[in-house]
mmCIF file of C-alpha atoms in Angstrom:
data_model
loop_
_atom_site.group_PDB
_atom_site.id
_atom_site.type_symbol
_atom_site.label_atom_id
_atom_site.label_comp_id
_atom_site.label_asym_id
_atom_site.label_seq_id
_atom_site.Cartn_x
_atom_site.Cartn_y
_atom_site.Cartn_z
ATOM 1 C CA UNK A 1 -79.505 69.975 -26.047
ATOM 2 C CA UNK A 2 -83.241 69.948 -25.342
ATOM 3 C CA UNK A 3 -83.651 66.467 -26.739
ATOM 4 C CA UNK A 4 -80.750 65.203 -24.620
ATOM 5 C CA UNK A 5 -82.146 66.569 -21.355
ATOM 6 C CA UNK A 6 -85.625 65.576 -22.382
ATOM 7 C CA UNK A 7 -84.499 61.948 -22.735
ATOM 8 C CA UNK A 8 -82.877 62.110 -19.267
ATOM 9 C CA UNK A 9 -86.108 63.502 -17.782
ATOM 10 C CA UNK A 10 -88.147 60.854 -19.546
ATOM 11 C CA UNK A 11 -85.940 58.099 -18.011
ATOM 12 C CA UNK A 12 -86.488 59.579 -14.530
ATOM 13 C CA UNK A 13 -90.255 59.825 -15.049
ATOM 14 C CA UNK A 14 -90.408 56.222 -16.243
ATOM 15 C CA UNK A 15 -88.462 54.951 -13.297
ATOM 16 C CA UNK A 16 -90.637 56.850 -10.800
ATOM 17 C CA UNK A 17 -93.813 55.791 -12.519
ATOM 18 C CA UNK A 18 -92.760 52.131 -12.390
ATOM 19 C CA UNK A 19 -91.995 52.436 -8.697
ATOM 20 C CA UNK A 20 -95.290 54.263 -7.978
ATOM 21 C CA UNK A 21 -97.170 51.615 -9.870
ATOM 22 C CA UNK A 22 -95.511 48.793 -7.869
ATOM 23 C CA UNK A 23 -96.759 50.315 -4.609
ATOM 24 C CA UNK A 24 -100.232 50.951 -5.966
ATOM 25 C CA UNK A 25 -100.445 47.391 -7.247
ATOM 26 C CA UNK A 26 -99.129 45.714 -4.121
ATOM 27 C CA UNK A 27 -101.037 47.811 -1.541
ATOM 28 C CA UNK A 28 -104.682 48.435 -0.954
ATOM 29 C CA UNK A 29 -104.152 51.231 1.516
ATOM 30 C CA UNK A 30 -101.274 53.358 0.033
ATOM 31 C CA UNK A 31 -102.086 56.784 -1.393
ATOM 32 C CA UNK A 32 -100.506 58.139 -4.551
ATOM 33 C CA UNK A 33 -98.174 60.348 -2.385
ATOM 34 C CA UNK A 34 -97.084 57.350 -0.309
ATOM 35 C CA UNK A 35 -96.387 55.376 -3.475
ATOM 36 C CA UNK A 36 -94.480 58.200 -5.117
ATOM 37 C CA UNK A 37 -92.476 58.833 -1.935
ATOM 38 C CA UNK A 38 -91.597 55.150 -1.765
ATOM 39 C CA UNK A 39 -90.529 55.210 -5.448
ATOM 40 C CA UNK A 40 -88.161 58.127 -4.879
ATOM 41 C CA UNK A 41 -86.617 56.862 -1.622
ATOM 42 C CA UNK A 42 -86.272 53.274 -2.799
ATOM 43 C CA UNK A 43 -85.067 54.308 -6.301
ATOM 44 C CA UNK A 44 -82.259 56.300 -4.747
ATOM 45 C CA UNK A 45 -81.636 53.300 -2.405
ATOM 46 C CA UNK A 46 -82.084 55.619 0.571
ATOM 47 C CA UNK A 47 -85.061 53.791 2.031
ATOM 48 C CA UNK A 48 -85.114 50.297 0.629
ATOM 49 C CA UNK A 49 -87.652 48.315 2.616
ATOM 50 C CA UNK A 50 -90.018 51.087 3.484
ATOM 51 C CA UNK A 51 -92.897 49.106 2.018
ATOM 52 C CA UNK A 52 -93.736 47.942 5.531
ATOM 53 C CA UNK A 53 -94.505 51.538 6.504
ATOM 54 C CA UNK A 54 -97.376 51.641 4.005
ATOM 55 C CA UNK A 55 -99.683 49.773 6.283
ATOM 56 C CA UNK A 56 -101.337 46.427 6.610
ATOM 57 C CA UNK A 57 -102.809 46.400 3.106
ATOM 58 C CA UNK A 58 -99.460 45.420 1.516
ATOM 59 C CA UNK A 59 -99.133 41.982 -0.151
ATOM 60 C CA UNK A 60 -95.665 41.275 1.178
ATOM 61 C CA UNK A 61 -94.794 38.464 -1.177
ATOM 62 C CA UNK A 62 -95.713 40.487 -4.273
ATOM 63 C CA UNK A 63 -94.064 43.610 -2.775
ATOM 64 C CA UNK A 64 -90.757 41.822 -2.186
ATOM 65 C CA UNK A 65 -90.455 40.501 -5.747
ATOM 66 C CA UNK A 66 -91.425 43.871 -7.241
ATOM 67 C CA UNK A 67 -89.054 45.782 -4.922
ATOM 68 C CA UNK A 68 -86.121 43.755 -6.046
ATOM 69 C CA UNK A 69 -86.948 44.313 -9.687
ATOM 70 C CA UNK A 70 -87.518 48.021 -9.081
ATOM 71 C CA UNK A 71 -84.247 48.560 -7.218
ATOM 72 C CA UNK A 72 -82.393 46.909 -10.049
ATOM 73 C CA UNK A 73 -84.246 48.974 -12.581
ATOM 74 C CA UNK A 74 -83.580 52.184 -10.632
ATOM 75 C CA UNK A 75 -79.881 51.527 -10.038
ATOM 76 C CA UNK A 76 -79.153 50.573 -13.587
ATOM 77 C CA UNK A 77 -81.242 53.447 -14.858
ATOM 78 C CA UNK A 78 -79.326 55.921 -12.699
ATOM 79 C CA UNK A 79 -76.016 54.390 -13.881
ATOM 80 C CA UNK A 80 -77.202 54.666 -17.477
ATOM 81 C CA UNK A 81 -78.126 58.311 -17.054
ATOM 82 C CA UNK A 82 -74.854 59.082 -15.360
ATOM 83 C CA UNK A 83 -72.819 57.432 -18.150
ATOM 84 C CA UNK A 84 -74.967 59.199 -20.749
ATOM 85 C CA UNK A 85 -74.285 62.614 -19.167
ATOM 86 C CA UNK A 86 -70.611 61.809 -18.753
ATOM 87 C CA UNK A 87 -70.268 60.692 -22.325
ATOM 88 C CA UNK A 88 -71.865 63.961 -23.489
ATOM 89 C CA UNK A 89 -69.537 66.014 -21.299
ATOM 90 C CA UNK A 90 -66.479 64.218 -22.635
ATOM 91 C CA UNK A 91 -67.664 64.618 -26.226
ATOM 92 C CA UNK A 92 -68.117 68.410 -25.696
ATOM 93 C CA UNK A 93 -64.671 68.698 -24.111
ATOM 94 C CA UNK A 94 -63.098 66.771 -27.000
ATOM 95 C CA UNK A 95 -64.823 68.930 -29.551
ATOM 96 C CA UNK A 96 -63.667 72.089 -27.753
ATOM 97 C CA UNK A 97 -60.059 70.693 -27.702
ATOM 98 C CA UNK A 98 -60.174 69.980 -31.365
ATOM 99 C CA UNK A 99 -61.362 73.490 -32.099
ATOM 100 C CA UNK A 100 -58.485 74.934 -30.062
ATOM 101 C CA UNK A 101 -55.984 72.735 -31.917
ATOM 102 C CA UNK A 102 -57.397 73.724 -35.335
ATOM 103 C CA UNK A 103 -57.158 77.415 -34.392
ATOM 104 C CA UNK A 104 -53.443 76.944 -33.756
ATOM 105 C CA UNK A 105 -52.710 75.246 -37.079
ATOM 106 C CA UNK A 106 -51.423 77.578 -39.720
ATOM 107 C CA UNK A 107 -53.419 77.943 -42.996
ATOM 108 C CA UNK A 108 -52.220 75.816 -45.909
ATOM 109 C CA UNK A 109 -51.277 78.876 -48.106
ATOM 110 C CA UNK A 110 -49.122 80.324 -45.282
ATOM 111 C CA UNK A 111 -47.427 76.945 -44.822
ATOM 112 C CA UNK A 112 -46.733 76.817 -48.574
ATOM 113 C CA UNK A 113 -45.226 80.376 -48.470
ATOM 114 C CA UNK A 114 -43.050 79.427 -45.556
ATOM 115 C CA UNK A 115 -41.827 76.427 -47.485
ATOM 116 C CA UNK A 116 -40.972 78.493 -50.518
ATOM 117 C CA UNK A 117 -39.105 81.111 -48.552
ATOM 118 C CA UNK A 118 -37.388 78.557 -46.326
ATOM 119 C CA UNK A 119 -38.853 80.007 -43.171
#
């Protein structure tokens, strides 16, 4: 369980680190906090286009190209994590269902005794 949630956390960290790096590479005036804030808001597609609010030191051509790539990375990354969590939940439910079914099956020796006695 720790490895699973650790891999989800690692994906989130990588996505946010890439977004933060994009801002820091394309702006001469943005602080780390500005860059991280942009990465979170743009990654969640809440504030796409907020690069303009980072000031005049933004290379707009570079920023546009990197924004498009980052939004695609973030959206597909979030989808990947969502499917990964969903797959895990479904697997756990299927295993629990199989355990319940196996608990209801009579033991082989009891089934053999019932066959012998005609019950």
